[in-house]
PDB file of C-alpha atoms in Angstrom:
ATOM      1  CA  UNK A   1      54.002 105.102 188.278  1.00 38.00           C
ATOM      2  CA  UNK A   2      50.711 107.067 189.618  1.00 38.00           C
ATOM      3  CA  UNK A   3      48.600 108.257 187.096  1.00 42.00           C
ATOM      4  CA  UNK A   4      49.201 111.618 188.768  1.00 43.00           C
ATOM      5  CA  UNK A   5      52.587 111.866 187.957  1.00 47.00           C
ATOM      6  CA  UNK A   6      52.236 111.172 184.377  1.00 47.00           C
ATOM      7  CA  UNK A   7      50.287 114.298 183.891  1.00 55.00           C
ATOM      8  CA  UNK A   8      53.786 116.301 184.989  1.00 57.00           C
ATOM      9  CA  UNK A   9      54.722 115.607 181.622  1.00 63.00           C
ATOM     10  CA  UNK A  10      52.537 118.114 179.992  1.00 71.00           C
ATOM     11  CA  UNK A  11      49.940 117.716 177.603  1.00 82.00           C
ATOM     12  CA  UNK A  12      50.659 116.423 174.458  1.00 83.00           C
ATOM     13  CA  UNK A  13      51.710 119.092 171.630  1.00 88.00           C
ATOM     14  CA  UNK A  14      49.296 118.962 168.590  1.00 89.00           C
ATOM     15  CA  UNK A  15      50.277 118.017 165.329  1.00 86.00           C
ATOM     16  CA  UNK A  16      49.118 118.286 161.448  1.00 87.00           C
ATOM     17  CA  UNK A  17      49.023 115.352 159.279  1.00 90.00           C
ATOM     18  CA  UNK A  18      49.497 112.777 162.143  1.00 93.00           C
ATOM     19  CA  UNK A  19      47.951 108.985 161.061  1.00 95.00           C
ATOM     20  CA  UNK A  20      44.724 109.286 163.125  1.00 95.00           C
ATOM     21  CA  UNK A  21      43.265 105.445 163.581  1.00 95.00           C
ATOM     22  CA  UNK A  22      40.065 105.182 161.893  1.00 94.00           C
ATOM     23  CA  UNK A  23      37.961 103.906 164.541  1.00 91.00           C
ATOM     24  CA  UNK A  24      36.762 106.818 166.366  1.00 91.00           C
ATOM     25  CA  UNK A  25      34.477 105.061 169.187  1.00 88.00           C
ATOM     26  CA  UNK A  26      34.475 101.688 170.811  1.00 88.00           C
ATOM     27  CA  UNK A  27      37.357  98.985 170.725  1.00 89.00           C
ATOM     28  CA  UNK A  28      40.086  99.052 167.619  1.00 93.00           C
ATOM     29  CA  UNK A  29      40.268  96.398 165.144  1.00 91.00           C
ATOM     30  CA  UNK A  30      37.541  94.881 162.917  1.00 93.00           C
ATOM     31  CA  UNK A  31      39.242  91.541 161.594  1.00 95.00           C
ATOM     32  CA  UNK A  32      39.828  88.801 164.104  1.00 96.00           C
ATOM     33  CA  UNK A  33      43.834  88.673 163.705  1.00 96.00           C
ATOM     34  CA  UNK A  34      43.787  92.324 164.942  1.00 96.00           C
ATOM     35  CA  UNK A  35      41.477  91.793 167.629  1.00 95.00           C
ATOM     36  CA  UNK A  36      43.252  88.393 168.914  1.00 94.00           C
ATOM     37  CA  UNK A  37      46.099  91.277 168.814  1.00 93.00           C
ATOM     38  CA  UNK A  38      45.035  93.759 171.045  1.00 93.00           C
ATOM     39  CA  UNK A  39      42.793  91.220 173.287  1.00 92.00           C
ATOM     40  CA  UNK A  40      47.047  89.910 173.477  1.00 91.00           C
ATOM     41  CA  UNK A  41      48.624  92.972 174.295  1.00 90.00           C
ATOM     42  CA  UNK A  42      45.445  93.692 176.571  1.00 88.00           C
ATOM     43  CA  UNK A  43      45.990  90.802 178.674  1.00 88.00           C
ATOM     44  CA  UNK A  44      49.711  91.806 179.758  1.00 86.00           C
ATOM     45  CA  UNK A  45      49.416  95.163 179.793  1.00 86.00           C
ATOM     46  CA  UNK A  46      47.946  98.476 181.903  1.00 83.00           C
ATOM     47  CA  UNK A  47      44.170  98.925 181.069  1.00 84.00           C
ATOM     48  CA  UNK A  48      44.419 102.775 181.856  1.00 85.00           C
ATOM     49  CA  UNK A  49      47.534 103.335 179.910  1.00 87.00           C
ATOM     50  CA  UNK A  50      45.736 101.769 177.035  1.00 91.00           C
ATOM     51  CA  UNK A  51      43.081 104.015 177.312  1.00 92.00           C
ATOM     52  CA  UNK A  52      45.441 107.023 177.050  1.00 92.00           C
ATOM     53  CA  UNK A  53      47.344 105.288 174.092  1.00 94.00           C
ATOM     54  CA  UNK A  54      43.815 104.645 172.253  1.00 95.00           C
ATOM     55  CA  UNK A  55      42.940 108.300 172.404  1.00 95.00           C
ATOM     56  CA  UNK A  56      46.772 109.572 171.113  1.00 96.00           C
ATOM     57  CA  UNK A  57      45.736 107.292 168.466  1.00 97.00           C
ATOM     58  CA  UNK A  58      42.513 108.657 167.252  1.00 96.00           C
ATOM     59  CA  UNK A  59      44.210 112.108 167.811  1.00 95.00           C
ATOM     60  CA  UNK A  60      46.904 111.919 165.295  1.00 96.00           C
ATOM     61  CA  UNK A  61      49.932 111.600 167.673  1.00 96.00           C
ATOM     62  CA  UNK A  62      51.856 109.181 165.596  1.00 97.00           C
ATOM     63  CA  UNK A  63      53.647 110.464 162.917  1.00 97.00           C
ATOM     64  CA  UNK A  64      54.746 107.833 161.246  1.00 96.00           C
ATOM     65  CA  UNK A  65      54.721 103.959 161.801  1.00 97.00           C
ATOM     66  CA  UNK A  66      56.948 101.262 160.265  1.00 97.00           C
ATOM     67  CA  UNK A  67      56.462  96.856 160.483  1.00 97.00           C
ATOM     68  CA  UNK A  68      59.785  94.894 160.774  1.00 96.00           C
ATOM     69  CA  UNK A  69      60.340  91.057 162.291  1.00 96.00           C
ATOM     70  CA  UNK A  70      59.184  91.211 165.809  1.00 97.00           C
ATOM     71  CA  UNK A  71      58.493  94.900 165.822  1.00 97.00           C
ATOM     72  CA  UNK A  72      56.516  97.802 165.208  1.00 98.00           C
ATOM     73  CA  UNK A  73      57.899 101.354 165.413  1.00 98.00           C
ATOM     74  CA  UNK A  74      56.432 104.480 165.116  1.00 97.00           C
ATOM     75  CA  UNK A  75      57.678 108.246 166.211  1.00 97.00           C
ATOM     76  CA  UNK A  76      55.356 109.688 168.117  1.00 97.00           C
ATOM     77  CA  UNK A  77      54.691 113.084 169.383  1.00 96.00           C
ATOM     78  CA  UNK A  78      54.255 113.944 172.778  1.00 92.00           C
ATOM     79  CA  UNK A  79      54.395 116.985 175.068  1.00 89.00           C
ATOM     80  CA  UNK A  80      58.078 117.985 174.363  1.00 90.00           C
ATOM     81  CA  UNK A  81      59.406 119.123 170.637  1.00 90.00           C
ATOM     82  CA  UNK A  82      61.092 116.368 169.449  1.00 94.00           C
ATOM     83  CA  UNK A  83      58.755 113.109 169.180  1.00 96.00           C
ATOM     84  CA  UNK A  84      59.197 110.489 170.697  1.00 97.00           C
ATOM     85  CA  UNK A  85      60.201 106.592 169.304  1.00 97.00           C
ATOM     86  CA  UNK A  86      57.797 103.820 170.411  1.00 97.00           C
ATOM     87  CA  UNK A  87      57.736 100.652 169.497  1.00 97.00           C
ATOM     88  CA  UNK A  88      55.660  97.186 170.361  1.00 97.00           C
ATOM     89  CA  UNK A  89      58.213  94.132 170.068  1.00 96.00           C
ATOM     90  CA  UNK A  90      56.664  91.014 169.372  1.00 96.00           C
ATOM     91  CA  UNK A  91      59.203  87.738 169.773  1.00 95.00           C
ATOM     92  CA  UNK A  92      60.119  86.234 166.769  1.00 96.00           C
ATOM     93  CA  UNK A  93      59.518  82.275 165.746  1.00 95.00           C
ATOM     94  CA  UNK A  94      62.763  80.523 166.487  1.00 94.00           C
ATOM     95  CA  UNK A  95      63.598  78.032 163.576  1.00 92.00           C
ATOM     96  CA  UNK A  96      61.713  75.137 165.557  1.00 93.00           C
ATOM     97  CA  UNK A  97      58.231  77.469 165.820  1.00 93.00           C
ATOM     98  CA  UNK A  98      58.966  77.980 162.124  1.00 91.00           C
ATOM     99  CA  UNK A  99      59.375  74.175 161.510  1.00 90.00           C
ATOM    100  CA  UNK A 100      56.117  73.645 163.212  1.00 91.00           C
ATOM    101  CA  UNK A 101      54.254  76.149 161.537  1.00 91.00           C
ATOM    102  CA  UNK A 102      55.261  74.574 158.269  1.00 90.00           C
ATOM    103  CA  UNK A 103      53.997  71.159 159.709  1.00 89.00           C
ATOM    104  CA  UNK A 104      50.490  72.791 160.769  1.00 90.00           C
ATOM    105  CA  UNK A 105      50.021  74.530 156.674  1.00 90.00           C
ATOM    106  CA  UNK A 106      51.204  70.760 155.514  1.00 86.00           C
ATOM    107  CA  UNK A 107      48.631  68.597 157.396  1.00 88.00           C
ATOM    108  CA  UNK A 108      45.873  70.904 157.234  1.00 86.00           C
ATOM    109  CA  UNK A 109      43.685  70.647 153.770  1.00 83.00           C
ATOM    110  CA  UNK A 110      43.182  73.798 151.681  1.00 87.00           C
ATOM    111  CA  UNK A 111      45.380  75.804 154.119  1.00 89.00           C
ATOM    112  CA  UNK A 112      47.739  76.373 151.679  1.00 87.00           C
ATOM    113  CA  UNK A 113      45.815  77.494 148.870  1.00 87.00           C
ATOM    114  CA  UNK A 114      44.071  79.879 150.978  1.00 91.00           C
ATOM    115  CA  UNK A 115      47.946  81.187 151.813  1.00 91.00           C
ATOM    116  CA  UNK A 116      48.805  81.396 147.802  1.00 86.00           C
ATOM    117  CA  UNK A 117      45.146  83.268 147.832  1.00 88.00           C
ATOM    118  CA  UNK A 118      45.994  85.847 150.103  1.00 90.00           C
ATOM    119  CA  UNK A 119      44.241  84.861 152.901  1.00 93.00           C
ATOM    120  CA  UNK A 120      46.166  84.132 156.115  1.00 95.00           C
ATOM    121  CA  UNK A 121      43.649  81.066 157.795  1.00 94.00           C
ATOM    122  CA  UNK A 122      42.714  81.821 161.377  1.00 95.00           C
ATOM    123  CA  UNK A 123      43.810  78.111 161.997  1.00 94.00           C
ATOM    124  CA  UNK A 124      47.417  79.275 162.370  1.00 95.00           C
ATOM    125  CA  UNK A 125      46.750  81.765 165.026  1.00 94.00           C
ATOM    126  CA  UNK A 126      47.936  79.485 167.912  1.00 91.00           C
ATOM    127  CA  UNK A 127      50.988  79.415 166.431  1.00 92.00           C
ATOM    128  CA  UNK A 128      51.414  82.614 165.276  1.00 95.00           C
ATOM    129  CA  UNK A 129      49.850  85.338 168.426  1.00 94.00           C
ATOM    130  CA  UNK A 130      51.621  85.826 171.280  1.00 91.00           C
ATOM    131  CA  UNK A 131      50.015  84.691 174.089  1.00 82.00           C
ATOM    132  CA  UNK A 132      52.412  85.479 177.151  1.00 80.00           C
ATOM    133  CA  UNK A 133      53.670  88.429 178.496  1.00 75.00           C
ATOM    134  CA  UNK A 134      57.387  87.336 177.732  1.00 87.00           C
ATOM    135  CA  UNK A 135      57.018  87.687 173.767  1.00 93.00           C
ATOM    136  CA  UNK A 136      55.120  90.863 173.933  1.00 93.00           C
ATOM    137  CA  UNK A 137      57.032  94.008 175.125  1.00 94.00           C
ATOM    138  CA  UNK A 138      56.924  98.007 174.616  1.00 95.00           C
ATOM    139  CA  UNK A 139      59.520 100.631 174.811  1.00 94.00           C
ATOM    140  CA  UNK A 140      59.913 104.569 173.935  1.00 96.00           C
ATOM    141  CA  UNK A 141      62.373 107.198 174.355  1.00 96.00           C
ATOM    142  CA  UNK A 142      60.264 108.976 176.470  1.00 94.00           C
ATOM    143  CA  UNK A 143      60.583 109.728 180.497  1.00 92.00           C
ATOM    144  CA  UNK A 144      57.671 107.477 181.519  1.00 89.00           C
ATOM    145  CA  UNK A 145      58.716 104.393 182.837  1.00 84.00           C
ATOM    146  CA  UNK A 146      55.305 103.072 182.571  1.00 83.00           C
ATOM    147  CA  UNK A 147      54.692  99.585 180.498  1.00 88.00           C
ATOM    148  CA  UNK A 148      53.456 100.871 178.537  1.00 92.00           C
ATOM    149  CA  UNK A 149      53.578 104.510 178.053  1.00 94.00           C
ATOM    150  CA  UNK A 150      50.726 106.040 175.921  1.00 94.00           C
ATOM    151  CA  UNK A 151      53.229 106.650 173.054  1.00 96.00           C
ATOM    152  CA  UNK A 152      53.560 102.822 172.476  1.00 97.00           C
ATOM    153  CA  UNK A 153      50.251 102.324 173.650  1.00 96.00           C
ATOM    154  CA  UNK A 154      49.524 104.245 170.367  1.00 97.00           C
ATOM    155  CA  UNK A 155      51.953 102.116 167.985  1.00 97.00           C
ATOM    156  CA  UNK A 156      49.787  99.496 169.237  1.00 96.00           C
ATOM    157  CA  UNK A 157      46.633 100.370 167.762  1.00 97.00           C
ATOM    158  CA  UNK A 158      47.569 101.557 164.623  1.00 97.00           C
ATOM    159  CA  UNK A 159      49.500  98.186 164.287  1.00 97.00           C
ATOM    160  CA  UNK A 160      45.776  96.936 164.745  1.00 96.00           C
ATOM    161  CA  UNK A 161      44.502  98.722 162.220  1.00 96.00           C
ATOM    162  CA  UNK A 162      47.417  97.816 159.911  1.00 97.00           C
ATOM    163  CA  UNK A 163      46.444  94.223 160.596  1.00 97.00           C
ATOM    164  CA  UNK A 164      43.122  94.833 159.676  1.00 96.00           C
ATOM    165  CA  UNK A 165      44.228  96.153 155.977  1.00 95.00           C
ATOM    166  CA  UNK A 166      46.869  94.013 155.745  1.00 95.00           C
ATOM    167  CA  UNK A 167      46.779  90.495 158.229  1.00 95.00           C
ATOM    168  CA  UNK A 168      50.202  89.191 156.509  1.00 95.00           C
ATOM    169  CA  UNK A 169      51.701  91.785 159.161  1.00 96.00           C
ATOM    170  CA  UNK A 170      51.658  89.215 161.767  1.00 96.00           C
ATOM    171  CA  UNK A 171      53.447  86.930 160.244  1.00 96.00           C
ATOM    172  CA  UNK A 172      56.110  90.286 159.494  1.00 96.00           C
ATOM    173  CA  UNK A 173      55.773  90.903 163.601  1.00 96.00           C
ATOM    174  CA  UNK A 174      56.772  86.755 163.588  1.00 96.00           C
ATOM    175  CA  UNK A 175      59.582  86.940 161.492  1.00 96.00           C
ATOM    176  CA  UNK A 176      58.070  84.944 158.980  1.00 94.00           C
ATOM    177  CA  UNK A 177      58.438  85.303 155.348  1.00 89.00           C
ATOM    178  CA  UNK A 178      55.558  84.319 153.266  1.00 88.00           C
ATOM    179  CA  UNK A 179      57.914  82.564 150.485  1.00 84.00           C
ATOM    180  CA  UNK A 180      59.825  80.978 152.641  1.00 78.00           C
ATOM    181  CA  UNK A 181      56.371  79.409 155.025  1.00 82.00           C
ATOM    182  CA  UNK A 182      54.978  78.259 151.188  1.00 81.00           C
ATOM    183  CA  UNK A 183      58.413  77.167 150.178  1.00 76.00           C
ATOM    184  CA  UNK A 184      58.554  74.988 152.972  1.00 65.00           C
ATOM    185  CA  UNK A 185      55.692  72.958 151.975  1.00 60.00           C
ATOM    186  CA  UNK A 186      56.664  70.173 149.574  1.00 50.00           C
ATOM    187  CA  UNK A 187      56.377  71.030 146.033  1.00 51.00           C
ATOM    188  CA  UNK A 188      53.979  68.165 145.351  1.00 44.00           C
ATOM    189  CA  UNK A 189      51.965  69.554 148.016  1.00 53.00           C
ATOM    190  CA  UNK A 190      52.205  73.280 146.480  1.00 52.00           C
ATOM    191  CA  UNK A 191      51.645  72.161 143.192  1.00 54.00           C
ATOM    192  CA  UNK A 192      48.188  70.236 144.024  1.00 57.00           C
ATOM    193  CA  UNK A 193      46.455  72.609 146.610  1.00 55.00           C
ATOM    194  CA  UNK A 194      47.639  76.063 144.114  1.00 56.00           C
ATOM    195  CA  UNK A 195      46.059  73.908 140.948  1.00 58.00           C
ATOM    196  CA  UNK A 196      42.773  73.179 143.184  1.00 58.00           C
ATOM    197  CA  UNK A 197      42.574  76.932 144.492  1.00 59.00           C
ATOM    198  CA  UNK A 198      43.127  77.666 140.351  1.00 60.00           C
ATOM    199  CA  UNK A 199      40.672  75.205 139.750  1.00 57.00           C
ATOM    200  CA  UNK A 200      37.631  76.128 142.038  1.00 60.00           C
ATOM    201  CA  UNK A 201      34.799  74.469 140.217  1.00 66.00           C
ATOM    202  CA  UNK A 202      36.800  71.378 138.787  1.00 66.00           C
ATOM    203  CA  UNK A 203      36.068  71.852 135.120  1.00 71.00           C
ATOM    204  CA  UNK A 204      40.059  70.749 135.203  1.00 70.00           C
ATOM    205  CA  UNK A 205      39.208  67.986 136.971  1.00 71.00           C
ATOM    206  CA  UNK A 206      40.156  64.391 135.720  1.00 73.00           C
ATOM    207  CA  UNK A 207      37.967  62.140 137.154  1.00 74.00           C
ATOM    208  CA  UNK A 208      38.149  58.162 137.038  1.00 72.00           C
ATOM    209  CA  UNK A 209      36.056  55.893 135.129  1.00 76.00           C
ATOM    210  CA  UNK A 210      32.903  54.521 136.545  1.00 72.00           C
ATOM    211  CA  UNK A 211      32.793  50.771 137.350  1.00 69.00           C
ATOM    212  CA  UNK A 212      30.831  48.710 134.939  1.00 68.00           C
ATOM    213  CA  UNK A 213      27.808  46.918 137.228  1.00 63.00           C
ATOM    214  CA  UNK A 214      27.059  43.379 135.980  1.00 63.00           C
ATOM    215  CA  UNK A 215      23.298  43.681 134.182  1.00 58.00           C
ATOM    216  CA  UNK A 216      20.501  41.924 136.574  1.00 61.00           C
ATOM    217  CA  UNK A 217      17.081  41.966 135.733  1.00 59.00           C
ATOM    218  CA  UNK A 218      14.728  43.573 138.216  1.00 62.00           C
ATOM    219  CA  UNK A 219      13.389  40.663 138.268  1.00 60.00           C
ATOM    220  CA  UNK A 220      15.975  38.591 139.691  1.00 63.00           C
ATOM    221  CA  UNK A 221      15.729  40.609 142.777  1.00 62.00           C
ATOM    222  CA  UNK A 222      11.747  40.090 143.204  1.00 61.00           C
ATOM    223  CA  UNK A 223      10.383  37.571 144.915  1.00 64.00           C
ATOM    224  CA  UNK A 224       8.648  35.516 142.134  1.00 65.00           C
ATOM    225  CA  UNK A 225       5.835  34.108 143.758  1.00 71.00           C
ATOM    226  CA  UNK A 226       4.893  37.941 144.899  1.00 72.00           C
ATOM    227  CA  UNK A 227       4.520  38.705 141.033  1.00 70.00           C
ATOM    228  CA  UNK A 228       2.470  35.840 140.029  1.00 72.00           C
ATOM    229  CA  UNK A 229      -0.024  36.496 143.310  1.00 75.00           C
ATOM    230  CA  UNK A 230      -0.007  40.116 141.714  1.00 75.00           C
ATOM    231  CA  UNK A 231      -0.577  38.926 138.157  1.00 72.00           C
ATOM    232  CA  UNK A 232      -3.205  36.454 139.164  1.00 74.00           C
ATOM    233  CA  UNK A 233      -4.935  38.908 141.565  1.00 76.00           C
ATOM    234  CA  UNK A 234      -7.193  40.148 138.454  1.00 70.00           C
ATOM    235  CA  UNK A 235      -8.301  36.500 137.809  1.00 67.00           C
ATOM    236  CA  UNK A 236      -5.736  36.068 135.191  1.00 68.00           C
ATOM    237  CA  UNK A 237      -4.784  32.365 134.446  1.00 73.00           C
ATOM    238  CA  UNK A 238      -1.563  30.517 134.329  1.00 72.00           C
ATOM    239  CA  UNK A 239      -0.813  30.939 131.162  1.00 75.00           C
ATOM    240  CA  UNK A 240      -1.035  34.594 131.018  1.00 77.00           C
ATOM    241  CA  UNK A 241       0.711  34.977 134.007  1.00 73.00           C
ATOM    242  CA  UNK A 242       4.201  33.153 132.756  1.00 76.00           C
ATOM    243  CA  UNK A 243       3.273  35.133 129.548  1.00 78.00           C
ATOM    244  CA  UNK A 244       3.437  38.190 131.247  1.00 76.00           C
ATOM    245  CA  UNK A 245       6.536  37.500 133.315  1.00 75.00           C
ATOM    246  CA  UNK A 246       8.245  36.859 129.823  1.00 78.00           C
ATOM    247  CA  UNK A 247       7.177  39.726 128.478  1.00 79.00           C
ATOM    248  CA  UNK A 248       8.536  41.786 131.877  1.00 76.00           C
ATOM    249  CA  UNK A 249      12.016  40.420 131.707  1.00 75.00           C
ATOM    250  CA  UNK A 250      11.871  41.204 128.028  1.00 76.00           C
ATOM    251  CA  UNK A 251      10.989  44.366 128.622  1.00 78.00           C
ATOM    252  CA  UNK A 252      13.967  44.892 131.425  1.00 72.00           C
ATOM    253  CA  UNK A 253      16.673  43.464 128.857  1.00 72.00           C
ATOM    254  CA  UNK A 254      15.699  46.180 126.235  1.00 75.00           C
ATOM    255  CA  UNK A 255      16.171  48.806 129.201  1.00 71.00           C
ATOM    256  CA  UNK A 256      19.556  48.074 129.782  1.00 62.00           C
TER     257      UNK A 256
END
């Protein structure tokens, strides 16, 4: 549809008390699971209808907003009374994308403890961000047939936002439960990587005894006839010199 016949719409009715995205210049989304997110949606989608959504945004044009597995759905007001419903649908994991999910927390060190921390590891972003156009998709009530309209344009940056206060959202937009990706982990696994995350500086830590090293005198590893060159090098005579070796490997004994 031409941008011109968008604006036969009207212009957007003003509202009190909207949620107004906090970013008031430049892109949306500080962390880099939001911006993966829009750089997603921005890939598939209309750059100028983006634009327009971006600015309803930072207006206040969404009333309210709500996260549920594979979507986010917000009422949004437009130019006619009632506001409109938007919403950005994001494809959920099928139980084999769950599976190897799972797999990638299991083989990769730490992962899970960072998980049980409350950190969701950009590691599992390949498997978690959609990355074609068929898992990402946008629909509202209103009479633009546009894809997307500004009203889920919106949606789509105060999801951003929401993933920037709260990054467990994508897996939410996934269909994954948190318990259920941890539970999946076997419980030796869980058990160890929790403990260590517990444990950060190892004063928990058993550690194994040290080997016992067989005693050698230094001077089993010199060569001898270095030493006695050394010893004689003052002008010190035979007899001194064995003297002295004997009283260097005595000496090496008491230090062990």
């Amino acid at each position: 549809m031409a941008r011109g016949n968008v604006r036969r719409y009207g212009t957007a009715r003003r509202i009190d008390g909207g949620i107004e995205a906090r970013t008031k210049r430049g892109s949306i989304g500080r962390s880099w699971w939001s911006k993966e997110l829009i750089s997603a949606m921005e890939e598939v989608a209309e750059k100028g209808r983006l634009t327009r959504g971006r600015a309803y945004a930072r207006a206040g044009q969404v009333i309210s907003m709500r996260l549920e597995p594979g979507a986010a759905v917000g009422d949004v007001q437009g130019s006619q009374l009632t506001p409109f419903t938007s919403a950005v649908r994001v494809r959920t994991l099928d139980e084999e994308a769950v599976g190897d999910l799972v797999s990638l927390v299991r083989s990769s060190p730490g992962m899970l403890a960072r998980l049980a921390a409350g950190i969701l590891p950009e590691e599992l972003g390949s498997a978690l961000l959609p990355r074609r156009a068929g898992e990402i998709d946008f629909d509202c009530t209103c009479p633009d047939d546009g894809w997307p309209c500004k009203h889920a344009a919106a949606v789509a940056y105060l999801l951003a936002e929401h993933v920037d206060d709260q990054p467990f959202a994508v897996l939410t937009l996934r269909g994954v439960d948190l318990a259920t990706l941890i539970g999946g982990v076997d419980d030796a696994d869980a058990d160890e990587e929790v403990a260590a995350a517990r444990d950060f500086y190892g004063d928990d830590t058993e550690l194994s005894e040290l080997p016992t090293e067989r005693f050698r005198p230094a001077l089993e590893d010199l060569d001898p006839m270095l030493l006695r060159r050394a010893l004689r090098a003052g002008g010190t005579d035979e007899a001194v010199v064995i003297r002295g070796i004997i009283d260097l490997e005595d000496l090496y004994r008491r230090m062990r």
